[in-house]
Structure formats: structure tokens, C-alpha cells
Backbone atoms as SQL, in Angstrom:
CREATE TABLE atoms (id INTEGER PRIMARY KEY, chain TEXT, resi INTEGER, resn TEXT, atom TEXT, x REAL, y REAL, z REAL);
INSERT INTO atoms VALUES
  (1, 'A', 1, 'MET', 'N', -128.750, -206.354, 62.280),
  (2, 'A', 1, 'MET', 'CA', -128.418, -205.482, 63.043),
  (3, 'A', 1, 'MET', 'C', -127.602, -204.533, 61.572),
  (4, 'A', 2, 'PRO', 'N', -127.949, -203.319, 61.717),
  (5, 'A', 2, 'PRO', 'CA', -127.523, -202.237, 60.481),
  (6, 'A', 2, 'PRO', 'C', -125.784, -202.823, 60.679),
  (7, 'A', 3, 'GLN', 'N', -125.336, -201.678, 59.656),
  (8, 'A', 3, 'GLN', 'CA', -124.514, -201.745, 59.552),
  (9, 'A', 3, 'GLN', 'C', -123.705, -200.273, 59.518),
  (10, 'A', 4, 'ILE', 'N', -122.412, -199.972, 59.930),
  (11, 'A', 4, 'ILE', 'CA', -122.242, -197.956, 59.975),
  (12, 'A', 4, 'ILE', 'C', -120.464, -198.571, 59.002),
  (13, 'A', 5, 'ILE', 'N', -120.951, -198.068, 57.447),
  (14, 'A', 5, 'ILE', 'CA', -119.564, -198.069, 57.129),
  (15, 'A', 5, 'ILE', 'C', -118.837, -196.454, 57.333),
  (16, 'A', 6, 'ILE', 'N', -117.996, -196.958, 57.389),
  (17, 'A', 6, 'ILE', 'CA', -117.226, -195.467, 57.980),
  (18, 'A', 6, 'ILE', 'C', -116.237, -194.912, 56.788),
  (19, 'A', 7, 'LEU', 'N', -116.311, -194.414, 56.064),
  (20, 'A', 7, 'LEU', 'CA', -115.101, -193.679, 55.163),
  (21, 'A', 7, 'LEU', 'C', -113.616, -193.230, 55.692),
  (22, 'A', 8, 'PRO', 'N', -112.614, -194.000, 54.678),
  (23, 'A', 8, 'PRO', 'CA', -111.640, -193.690, 55.759),
  (24, 'A', 8, 'PRO', 'C', -111.167, -191.954, 55.821),
  (25, 'A', 9, 'HIS', 'N', -111.002, -192.223, 56.984),
  (26, 'A', 9, 'HIS', 'CA', -110.425, -190.845, 57.566),
  (27, 'A', 9, 'HIS', 'C', -108.936, -190.925, 57.980),
  (28, 'A', 10, 'TYR', 'N', -108.054, -189.882, 57.435),
  (29, 'A', 10, 'TYR', 'CA', -106.704, -189.829, 57.761),
  (30, 'A', 10, 'TYR', 'C', -106.021, -190.041, 59.073),
  (31, 'A', 11, 'GLU', 'N', -106.703, -189.761, 60.132),
  (32, 'A', 11, 'GLU', 'CA', -106.447, -190.051, 61.509),
  (33, 'A', 11, 'GLU', 'C', -107.350, -191.076, 62.109),
  (34, 'A', 12, 'LEU', 'N', -108.781, -191.114, 62.121),
  (35, 'A', 12, 'LEU', 'CA', -109.336, -191.787, 63.251),
  (36, 'A', 12, 'LEU', 'C', -109.132, -192.966, 62.363),
  (37, 'A', 13, 'CYS', 'N', -109.257, -193.046, 61.182),
  (38, 'A', 13, 'CYS', 'CA', -109.813, -194.749, 60.587),
  (39, 'A', 13, 'CYS', 'C', -109.324, -195.179, 59.037),
  (40, 'A', 14, 'PRO', 'N', -107.849, -194.573, 59.022),
  (41, 'A', 14, 'PRO', 'CA', -107.193, -194.491, 57.568),
  (42, 'A', 14, 'PRO', 'C', -107.610, -195.719, 56.605),
  (43, 'A', 15, 'GLU', 'N', -107.768, -196.711, 56.763),
  (44, 'A', 15, 'GLU', 'CA', -108.767, -197.799, 56.282),
  (45, 'A', 15, 'GLU', 'C', -109.967, -197.849, 55.769),
  (46, 'A', 16, 'GLY', 'N', -110.990, -196.879, 56.472),
  (47, 'A', 16, 'GLY', 'CA', -112.097, -197.305, 56.772),
  (48, 'A', 16, 'GLY', 'C', -112.432, -198.360, 57.345),
  (49, 'A', 17, 'VAL', 'N', -113.780, -198.221, 58.015),
  (50, 'A', 17, 'VAL', 'CA', -114.234, -199.315, 58.301),
  (51, 'A', 17, 'VAL', 'C', -115.823, -199.858, 58.714),
  (52, 'A', 18, 'VAL', 'N', -116.095, -201.229, 58.771),
  (53, 'A', 18, 'VAL', 'CA', -117.611, -201.019, 58.960),
  (54, 'A', 18, 'VAL', 'C', -117.963, -201.908, 59.950),
  (55, 'A', 19, 'ILE', 'N', -118.955, -201.594, 60.989),
  (56, 'A', 19, 'ILE', 'CA', -119.234, -201.623, 62.061),
  (57, 'A', 19, 'ILE', 'C', -120.481, -202.194, 62.065),
  (58, 'A', 20, 'GLU', 'N', -120.644, -202.853, 63.464),
  (59, 'A', 20, 'GLU', 'CA', -122.612, -203.560, 63.486),
  (60, 'A', 20, 'GLU', 'C', -122.897, -202.551, 64.065),
  (61, 'A', 21, 'ALA', 'N', -124.197, -202.177, 64.083),
  (62, 'A', 21, 'ALA', 'CA', -124.612, -200.764, 65.247),
  (63, 'A', 21, 'ALA', 'C', -126.333, -201.584, 65.604),
  (64, 'A', 22, 'LYS', 'N', -126.667, -201.245, 66.368),
  (65, 'A', 22, 'LYS', 'CA', -128.114, -201.731, 67.362),
  (66, 'A', 22, 'LYS', 'C', -128.636, -200.644, 66.790),
  (67, 'A', 23, 'THR', 'N', -129.619, -201.042, 66.546),
  (68, 'A', 23, 'THR', 'CA', -130.579, -200.316, 66.044),
  (69, 'A', 23, 'THR', 'C', -130.938, -199.215, 67.537),
  (70, 'A', 24, 'GLY', 'N', -131.627, -198.218, 67.693),
  (71, 'A', 24, 'GLY', 'CA', -131.598, -197.197, 68.680),
  (72, 'A', 24, 'GLY', 'C', -130.032, -196.708, 69.081),
  (73, 'A', 25, 'ASP', 'N', -129.017, -197.542, 69.218),
  (74, 'A', 25, 'ASP', 'CA', -127.869, -196.711, 69.676),
  (75, 'A', 25, 'ASP', 'C', -127.453, -195.627, 68.412),
  (76, 'A', 26, 'THR', 'N', -126.805, -194.513, 69.048),
  (77, 'A', 26, 'THR', 'CA', -126.341, -192.986, 68.263),
  (78, 'A', 26, 'THR', 'C', -125.171, -194.005, 67.871),
  (79, 'A', 27, 'VAL', 'N', -125.204, -193.148, 66.446),
  (80, 'A', 27, 'VAL', 'CA', -123.685, -193.310, 65.327),
  (81, 'A', 27, 'VAL', 'C', -122.760, -193.209, 66.587),
  (82, 'A', 28, 'CYS', 'N', -122.481, -192.034, 67.281),
  (83, 'A', 28, 'CYS', 'CA', -121.463, -191.184, 68.129),
  (84, 'A', 28, 'CYS', 'C', -121.121, -193.089, 68.791),
  (85, 'A', 29, 'ASN', 'N', -122.189, -193.353, 69.981),
  (86, 'A', 29, 'ASN', 'CA', -121.314, -194.186, 70.360),
  (87, 'A', 29, 'ASN', 'C', -121.032, -195.560, 69.947),
  (88, 'A', 30, 'ALA', 'N', -122.243, -196.178, 68.900),
  (89, 'A', 30, 'ALA', 'CA', -121.367, -197.532, 67.851),
  (90, 'A', 30, 'ALA', 'C', -120.337, -196.840, 67.666),
  (91, 'A', 31, 'MET', 'N', -119.415, -196.037, 67.178),
  (92, 'A', 31, 'MET', 'CA', -118.117, -195.814, 66.733),
  (93, 'A', 31, 'MET', 'C', -117.113, -196.022, 67.420),
  (94, 'A', 32, 'LEU', 'N', -117.517, -194.838, 68.445),
  (95, 'A', 32, 'LEU', 'CA', -116.772, -195.473, 70.134),
  (96, 'A', 32, 'LEU', 'C', -116.368, -197.062, 70.523),
  (97, 'A', 33, 'ALA', 'N', -117.386, -197.206, 70.452),
  (98, 'A', 33, 'ALA', 'CA', -117.634, -198.999, 70.947),
  (99, 'A', 33, 'ALA', 'C', -116.456, -199.870, 69.778),
  (100, 'A', 34, 'ASN', 'N', -116.417, -199.453, 68.592),
  (101, 'A', 34, 'ASN', 'CA', -115.722, -200.336, 68.030),
  (102, 'A', 34, 'ASN', 'C', -114.326, -199.109, 67.493),
  (103, 'A', 35, 'ASP', 'N', -113.677, -198.525, 68.486),
  (104, 'A', 35, 'ASP', 'CA', -112.351, -198.041, 68.359),
  (105, 'A', 35, 'ASP', 'C', -112.081, -197.164, 67.116),
  (106, 'A', 36, 'VAL', 'N', -113.646, -196.233, 66.993),
  (107, 'A', 36, 'VAL', 'CA', -113.531, -195.523, 66.063),
  (108, 'A', 36, 'VAL', 'C', -113.551, -193.816, 66.743),
  (109, 'A', 37, 'GLU', 'N', -112.305, -193.464, 67.166),
  (110, 'A', 37, 'GLU', 'CA', -112.524, -192.430, 68.283),
  (111, 'A', 37, 'GLU', 'C', -112.942, -190.773, 68.283),
  (112, 'A', 38, 'ILE', 'N', -114.139, -190.682, 67.404),
  (113, 'A', 38, 'ILE', 'CA', -114.096, -189.857, 67.048),
  (114, 'A', 38, 'ILE', 'C', -114.488, -188.490, 68.546),
  (115, 'A', 39, 'GLU', 'N', -114.229, -187.716, 68.087),
  (116, 'A', 39, 'GLU', 'CA', -114.135, -186.291, 69.369),
  (117, 'A', 39, 'GLU', 'C', -115.421, -186.696, 69.799),
  (118, 'A', 40, 'HIS', 'N', -116.036, -185.759, 70.882),
  (119, 'A', 40, 'HIS', 'CA', -117.392, -185.602, 71.353),
  (120, 'A', 40, 'HIS', 'C', -117.060, -185.037, 72.666),
  (121, 'A', 41, 'ALA', 'N', -116.795, -183.517, 73.037),
  (122, 'A', 41, 'ALA', 'CA', -115.908, -182.825, 73.687),
  (123, 'A', 41, 'ALA', 'C', -117.602, -182.371, 74.762),
  (124, 'A', 42, 'CYS', 'N', -118.648, -182.144, 74.612),
  (125, 'A', 42, 'CYS', 'CA', -119.448, -182.230, 75.038),
  (126, 'A', 42, 'CYS', 'C', -120.554, -183.288, 75.812),
  (127, 'A', 43, 'GLU', 'N', -119.667, -184.478, 75.663),
  (128, 'A', 43, 'GLU', 'CA', -120.267, -185.793, 76.398),
  (129, 'A', 43, 'GLU', 'C', -121.472, -186.369, 75.826),
  (130, 'A', 44, 'MET', 'N', -121.684, -185.677, 74.602),
  (131, 'A', 44, 'MET', 'CA', -122.471, -186.207, 73.259),
  (132, 'A', 44, 'MET', 'C', -124.057, -185.450, 74.429),
  (133, 'A', 45, 'SER', 'N', -123.838, -184.047, 74.642),
  (134, 'A', 45, 'SER', 'CA', -125.045, -183.644, 75.198),
  (135, 'A', 45, 'SER', 'C', -125.891, -182.765, 73.957),
  (136, 'A', 46, 'ASN', 'N', -125.090, -183.125, 72.754),
  (137, 'A', 46, 'ASN', 'CA', -125.619, -181.701, 71.822),
  (138, 'A', 46, 'ASN', 'C', -125.561, -180.383, 72.179),
  (139, 'A', 47, 'ALA', 'N', -124.197, -179.992, 72.723),
  (140, 'A', 47, 'ALA', 'CA', -123.879, -178.724, 72.618),
  (141, 'A', 47, 'ALA', 'C', -122.489, -178.312, 72.184),
  (142, 'A', 48, 'CYS', 'N', -122.334, -179.318, 71.182),
  (143, 'A', 48, 'CYS', 'CA', -120.746, -178.851, 70.529),
  (144, 'A', 48, 'CYS', 'C', -120.986, -179.544, 68.848),
  (145, 'A', 49, 'THR', 'N', -119.774, -179.028, 68.338),
  (146, 'A', 49, 'THR', 'CA', -120.028, -179.885, 67.021),
  (147, 'A', 49, 'THR', 'C', -118.906, -180.436, 66.988),
  (148, 'A', 50, 'THR', 'N', -117.741, -181.021, 68.132),
  (149, 'A', 50, 'THR', 'CA', -116.737, -182.087, 67.628),
  (150, 'A', 50, 'THR', 'C', -117.050, -183.954, 66.937),
  (151, 'A', 51, 'CYS', 'N', -118.650, -184.003, 66.868),
  (152, 'A', 51, 'CYS', 'CA', -118.999, -185.512, 66.349),
  (153, 'A', 51, 'CYS', 'C', -119.336, -184.615, 65.467),
  (154, 'A', 52, 'HIS', 'N', -119.303, -183.452, 64.481),
  (155, 'A', 52, 'HIS', 'CA', -120.010, -183.622, 63.259),
  (156, 'A', 52, 'HIS', 'C', -119.377, -184.789, 62.281),
  (157, 'A', 53, 'ILE', 'N', -120.339, -185.210, 61.652),
  (158, 'A', 53, 'ILE', 'CA', -120.683, -185.994, 60.439),
  (159, 'A', 53, 'ILE', 'C', -121.726, -186.226, 58.785),
  (160, 'A', 54, 'TYR', 'N', -120.981, -186.363, 58.204),
  (161, 'A', 54, 'TYR', 'CA', -121.543, -186.626, 57.102),
  (162, 'A', 54, 'TYR', 'C', -122.428, -187.965, 56.789),
  (163, 'A', 55, 'VAL', 'N', -123.655, -187.968, 56.905),
  (164, 'A', 55, 'VAL', 'CA', -123.759, -188.942, 56.647),
  (165, 'A', 55, 'VAL', 'C', -124.293, -189.385, 54.756),
  (166, 'A', 56, 'ARG', 'N', -123.711, -189.874, 53.958),
  (167, 'A', 56, 'ARG', 'CA', -123.848, -189.879, 53.016),
  (168, 'A', 56, 'ARG', 'C', -124.606, -190.722, 52.526),
  (169, 'A', 57, 'GLU', 'N', -124.932, -192.042, 52.794),
  (170, 'A', 57, 'GLU', 'CA', -126.315, -192.987, 52.484),
  (171, 'A', 57, 'GLU', 'C', -126.957, -193.177, 53.807),
  (172, 'A', 58, 'GLY', 'N', -128.168, -193.418, 53.353),
  (173, 'A', 58, 'GLY', 'CA', -129.362, -194.126, 55.015),
  (174, 'A', 58, 'GLY', 'C', -129.698, -192.857, 55.487),
  (175, 'A', 59, 'PHE', 'N', -129.294, -191.849, 55.188),
  (176, 'A', 59, 'PHE', 'CA', -130.096, -190.065, 55.870),
  (177, 'A', 59, 'PHE', 'C', -131.027, -189.717, 56.407),
  (178, 'A', 60, 'ASP', 'N', -131.970, -190.634, 55.406),
  (179, 'A', 60, 'ASP', 'CA', -133.639, -190.820, 55.684),
  (180, 'A', 60, 'ASP', 'C', -133.928, -191.836, 56.447),
  (181, 'A', 61, 'SER', 'N', -133.345, -192.791, 56.970),
  (182, 'A', 61, 'SER', 'CA', -133.202, -193.577, 58.237),
  (183, 'A', 61, 'SER', 'C', -133.107, -193.311, 59.545),
  (184, 'A', 62, 'ILE', 'N', -132.714, -191.673, 59.783),
  (185, 'A', 62, 'ILE', 'CA', -132.189, -191.578, 60.856),
  (186, 'A', 62, 'ILE', 'C', -133.100, -190.350, 61.076),
  (187, 'A', 63, 'ALA', 'N', -133.668, -190.299, 62.122),
  (188, 'A', 63, 'ALA', 'CA', -134.973, -188.898, 62.862),
  (189, 'A', 63, 'ALA', 'C', -134.698, -187.868, 62.424),
  (190, 'A', 64, 'GLU', 'N', -135.154, -186.847, 62.305),
  (191, 'A', 64, 'GLU', 'CA', -134.873, -185.349, 61.472),
  (192, 'A', 64, 'GLU', 'C', -134.374, -184.768, 62.575),
  (193, 'A', 65, 'SER', 'N', -133.253, -183.926, 62.979),
  (194, 'A', 65, 'SER', 'CA', -132.376, -183.279, 63.532),
  (195, 'A', 65, 'SER', 'C', -133.673, -182.085, 63.927),
  (196, 'A', 66, 'ASP', 'N', -133.069, -181.628, 65.647),
  (197, 'A', 66, 'ASP', 'CA', -133.931, -180.817, 66.325),
  (198, 'A', 66, 'ASP', 'C', -133.476, -179.491, 65.960),
  (199, 'A', 67, 'GLU', 'N', -133.836, -178.271, 66.783),
  (200, 'A', 67, 'GLU', 'CA', -133.510, -177.350, 66.511),
  (201, 'A', 67, 'GLU', 'C', -132.513, -177.210, 67.296),
  (202, 'A', 68, 'ILE', 'N', -132.414, -177.037, 68.289),
  (203, 'A', 68, 'ILE', 'CA', -130.840, -177.166, 69.141),
  (204, 'A', 68, 'ILE', 'C', -129.748, -177.939, 68.266),
  (205, 'A', 69, 'GLU', 'N', -129.909, -179.508, 67.866),
  (206, 'A', 69, 'GLU', 'CA', -128.717, -179.496, 66.055),
  (207, 'A', 69, 'GLU', 'C', -129.082, -178.756, 65.888),
  (208, 'A', 70, 'ASP', 'N', -129.830, -178.301, 64.883),
  (209, 'A', 70, 'ASP', 'CA', -129.808, -177.425, 64.206),
  (210, 'A', 70, 'ASP', 'C', -128.790, -176.526, 64.064),
  (211, 'A', 71, 'ASP', 'N', -128.944, -175.657, 64.987),
  (212, 'A', 71, 'ASP', 'CA', -128.123, -174.350, 65.917),
  (213, 'A', 71, 'ASP', 'C', -126.781, -174.633, 66.048),
  (214, 'A', 72, 'MET', 'N', -126.368, -176.120, 66.639),
  (215, 'A', 72, 'MET', 'CA', -124.906, -176.384, 66.755),
  (216, 'A', 72, 'MET', 'C', -124.675, -176.654, 65.572),
  (217, 'A', 73, 'LEU', 'N', -125.036, -176.915, 64.307),
  (218, 'A', 73, 'LEU', 'CA', -124.709, -177.582, 63.320),
  (219, 'A', 73, 'LEU', 'C', -124.469, -176.610, 62.366),
  (220, 'A', 74, 'ASP', 'N', -125.197, -175.113, 62.849),
  (221, 'A', 74, 'ASP', 'CA', -124.948, -174.408, 62.193),
  (222, 'A', 74, 'ASP', 'C', -123.148, -173.367, 62.398),
  (223, 'A', 75, 'LYS', 'N', -122.600, -173.935, 63.238),
  (224, 'A', 75, 'LYS', 'CA', -121.224, -173.789, 63.812),
  (225, 'A', 75, 'LYS', 'C', -120.441, -174.804, 63.061),
  (226, 'A', 76, 'ALA', 'N', -120.843, -175.503, 62.686),
  (227, 'A', 76, 'ALA', 'CA', -119.780, -177.059, 62.354),
  (228, 'A', 76, 'ALA', 'C', -118.798, -176.240, 61.106),
  (229, 'A', 77, 'TRP', 'N', -117.285, -177.095, 61.176),
  (230, 'A', 77, 'TRP', 'CA', -116.572, -176.671, 60.131),
  (231, 'A', 77, 'TRP', 'C', -117.108, -177.549, 58.756),
  (232, 'A', 78, 'GLY', 'N', -116.917, -176.996, 58.030),
  (233, 'A', 78, 'GLY', 'CA', -117.484, -177.706, 56.244),
  (234, 'A', 78, 'GLY', 'C', -119.082, -178.488, 56.197),
  (235, 'A', 79, 'LEU', 'N', -119.932, -177.217, 57.126),
  (236, 'A', 79, 'LEU', 'CA', -121.598, -177.911, 56.901),
  (237, 'A', 79, 'LEU', 'C', -121.586, -178.210, 55.373),
  (238, 'A', 80, 'ASP', 'N', -122.771, -179.166, 55.098),
  (239, 'A', 80, 'ASP', 'CA', -123.730, -179.755, 54.084),
  (240, 'A', 80, 'ASP', 'C', -124.757, -180.480, 54.337),
  (241, 'A', 81, 'PRO', 'N', -125.319, -180.369, 53.056),
  (242, 'A', 81, 'PRO', 'CA', -126.886, -180.892, 53.631),
  (243, 'A', 81, 'PRO', 'C', -126.937, -182.297, 54.148),
  (244, 'A', 82, 'ASP', 'N', -125.764, -183.109, 53.952),
  (245, 'A', 82, 'ASP', 'CA', -125.585, -184.480, 54.838),
  (246, 'A', 82, 'ASP', 'C', -125.173, -184.262, 55.844),
  (247, 'A', 83, 'SER', 'N', -125.265, -183.100, 56.514),
  (248, 'A', 83, 'SER', 'CA', -124.558, -182.783, 58.422),
  (249, 'A', 83, 'SER', 'C', -125.303, -183.318, 59.384),
  (250, 'A', 84, 'ARG', 'N', -124.646, -183.869, 60.247),
  (251, 'A', 84, 'ARG', 'CA', -125.323, -184.515, 61.198),
  (252, 'A', 84, 'ARG', 'C', -124.493, -184.463, 62.790),
  (253, 'A', 85, 'LEU', 'N', -124.892, -184.243, 64.164),
  (254, 'A', 85, 'LEU', 'CA', -124.089, -184.661, 65.041),
  (255, 'A', 85, 'LEU', 'C', -124.060, -185.850, 65.017),
  (256, 'A', 86, 'SER', 'N', -122.582, -187.261, 65.230),
  (257, 'A', 86, 'SER', 'CA', -123.275, -188.512, 65.715),
  (258, 'A', 86, 'SER', 'C', -123.894, -188.502, 66.543),
  (259, 'A', 87, 'CYS', 'N', -124.028, -187.801, 68.067),
  (260, 'A', 87, 'CYS', 'CA', -124.385, -188.195, 68.959),
  (261, 'A', 87, 'CYS', 'C', -125.913, -188.020, 69.111),
  (262, 'A', 88, 'GLN', 'N', -126.068, -187.268, 68.209),
  (263, 'A', 88, 'GLN', 'CA', -127.941, -187.136, 68.026),
  (264, 'A', 88, 'GLN', 'C', -128.310, -188.196, 66.749),
  (265, 'A', 89, 'SER', 'N', -127.499, -188.614, 66.072),
  (266, 'A', 89, 'SER', 'CA', -128.161, -189.927, 64.872),
  (267, 'A', 89, 'SER', 'C', -128.492, -191.251, 65.465),
  (268, 'A', 90, 'VAL', 'N', -129.715, -191.553, 65.666),
  (269, 'A', 90, 'VAL', 'CA', -129.920, -192.318, 66.172),
  (270, 'A', 90, 'VAL', 'C', -129.982, -193.579, 64.935),
  (271, 'A', 91, 'VAL', 'N', -129.226, -194.759, 64.843),
  (272, 'A', 91, 'VAL', 'CA', -129.320, -195.505, 64.268),
  (273, 'A', 91, 'VAL', 'C', -130.417, -196.518, 63.956),
  (274, 'A', 92, 'GLY', 'N', -130.923, -196.419, 62.965),
  (275, 'A', 92, 'GLY', 'CA', -132.482, -197.284, 62.601),
  (276, 'A', 92, 'GLY', 'C', -132.370, -198.242, 61.811),
  (277, 'A', 93, 'GLU', 'N', -133.008, -199.341, 60.859),
  (278, 'A', 93, 'GLU', 'CA', -133.240, -200.215, 60.199),
  (279, 'A', 93, 'GLU', 'C', -132.316, -200.357, 59.559),
  (280, 'A', 94, 'SER', 'N', -131.770, -199.232, 58.536),
  (281, 'A', 94, 'SER', 'CA', -130.813, -199.203, 57.065),
  (282, 'A', 94, 'SER', 'C', -129.571, -199.162, 57.904),
  (283, 'A', 95, 'ASP', 'N', -128.687, -199.544, 56.598),
  (284, 'A', 95, 'ASP', 'CA', -127.272, -199.408, 56.930),
  (285, 'A', 95, 'ASP', 'C', -126.749, -197.561, 56.644),
  (286, 'A', 96, 'LEU', 'N', -125.531, -197.511, 57.051),
  (287, 'A', 96, 'LEU', 'CA', -125.396, -195.770, 56.778),
  (288, 'A', 96, 'LEU', 'C', -124.209, -195.905, 56.417),
  (289, 'A', 97, 'VAL', 'N', -124.127, -195.093, 55.461),
  (290, 'A', 97, 'VAL', 'CA', -122.596, -194.317, 55.129),
  (291, 'A', 97, 'VAL', 'C', -122.113, -193.433, 55.425),
  (292, 'A', 98, 'VAL', 'N', -120.736, -193.189, 56.163),
  (293, 'A', 98, 'VAL', 'CA', -120.470, -192.363, 57.256),
  (294, 'A', 98, 'VAL', 'C', -119.020, -191.396, 56.845),
  (295, 'A', 99, 'GLU', 'N', -118.974, -190.329, 56.853),
  (296, 'A', 99, 'GLU', 'CA', -117.890, -189.630, 56.338),
  (297, 'A', 99, 'GLU', 'C', -117.621, -188.679, 57.930),
  (298, 'A', 100, 'ILE', 'N', -116.665, -188.709, 58.374),
  (299, 'A', 100, 'ILE', 'CA', -115.644, -188.134, 59.224),
  (300, 'A', 100, 'ILE', 'C', -115.113, -186.845, 58.679),
  (301, 'A', 101, 'PRO', 'N', -116.038, -185.557, 58.805),
  (302, 'A', 101, 'PRO', 'CA', -114.874, -184.280, 58.628),
  (303, 'A', 101, 'PRO', 'C', -113.653, -184.410, 58.884),
  (304, 'A', 102, 'LYS', 'N', -112.608, -183.343, 57.841),
  (305, 'A', 102, 'LYS', 'CA', -111.355, -183.723, 57.575),
  (306, 'A', 102, 'LYS', 'C', -110.933, -182.919, 58.985),
  (307, 'A', 103, 'TYR', 'N', -111.762, -181.822, 59.179),
  (308, 'A', 103, 'TYR', 'CA', -111.867, -180.794, 60.338),
  (309, 'A', 103, 'TYR', 'C', -112.662, -181.064, 61.416),
  (310, 'A', 104, 'THR', 'N', -112.331, -180.604, 62.635),
  (311, 'A', 104, 'THR', 'CA', -113.332, -179.929, 63.468),
  (312, 'A', 104, 'THR', 'C', -113.047, -179.175, 64.693),
  (313, 'A', 105, 'ILE', 'N', -114.584, -178.434, 65.568),
  (314, 'A', 105, 'ILE', 'CA', -113.737, -177.469, 65.779),
  (315, 'A', 105, 'ILE', 'C', -113.815, -177.371, 67.314),
  (316, 'A', 106, 'ASN', 'N', -112.364, -177.652, 67.656),
  (317, 'A', 106, 'ASN', 'CA', -112.878, -177.923, 69.391),
  (318, 'A', 106, 'ASN', 'C', -111.485, -177.070, 70.192),
  (319, 'A', 107, 'GLN', 'N', -112.500, -176.128, 70.883),
  (320, 'A', 107, 'GLN', 'CA', -111.213, -175.482, 70.975),
  (321, 'A', 107, 'GLN', 'C', -110.570, -175.987, 72.618),
  (322, 'A', 108, 'VAL', 'N', -110.672, -176.896, 73.140),
  (323, 'A', 108, 'VAL', 'CA', -110.683, -177.403, 74.354),
  (324, 'A', 108, 'VAL', 'C', -109.773, -179.210, 73.998),
  (325, 'A', 109, 'SER', 'N', -109.665, -179.598, 72.983),
  (326, 'A', 109, 'SER', 'CA', -108.636, -180.339, 72.421),
  (327, 'A', 109, 'SER', 'C', -107.206, -180.452, 73.245),
  (328, 'A', 110, 'GLU', 'N', -107.631, -181.430, 73.939),
  (329, 'A', 110, 'GLU', 'CA', -106.063, -182.204, 74.587),
  (330, 'A', 110, 'GLU', 'C', -105.436, -182.798, 73.498),
  (331, 'A', 111, 'ASN', 'N', -105.601, -183.258, 72.389),
  (332, 'A', 111, 'ASN', 'CA', -104.567, -183.868, 71.169),
  (333, 'A', 111, 'ASN', 'C', -104.300, -182.758, 70.146),
  (334, 'A', 112, 'HIS', 'N', -103.564, -181.822, 70.802),
  (335, 'A', 112, 'HIS', 'CA', -103.511, -180.891, 69.652),
  (336, 'A', 112, 'HIS', 'C', -101.466, -180.975, 69.257);
């Protein structure tokens, strides 16, 4: 079973965490199932950027993004070549190293 290594994030997982993930599950679902409360304002429908992540290792094991995800990512804070939406990033056979950005753009967040 592949692992997702989540690098430390000051709020969501200050120590970082290693979680087991099922092949075929999304990174977002795997994080939520393991108490890493990443935002997902659009309920994982590929309509916002609140679940934006950087896939630092294992990027090539995730299926390529589609045009809708690419359009959403263009709006994400801190976009870089390793950026993906965790709700659209399906876990493959390889381990992943994921970094959660410091900020997210969420106009309707209740956690402010």
C-alpha cells in the first residue's frame, strides 16, 4: 500500500505525518481519512483551489491534470510546477511526498 508523506504544515499537521493510502483514492480523501483537515470548499468537485498541494516526490505516478484542473490551478496561491489539486490527484502505486501550501484562497472559509 502506498504511503503519503505530508511535510509539516504549521496548522494542519505541525509535525508532518505519514499515512497509508489506497491505490485509486484521492490524496484529499486519504488526508481527510487520517485527520489532516485540508480545506475542500467545493466538496471535491474540481471547482476551487482550497485543496491545492505540492507533490514534491511521486508526481509522475499521478495521472495528468485535465484542462479544468489546470484552469483552477491558475487561480491558486503560490502555484509552482509541482502544484495539483488534492481532490483530483489519484494515488497510484508509488509513495508521494506532499506539501500543503502556507495559504489558500477561500472566500467562504468559516475558520477565519
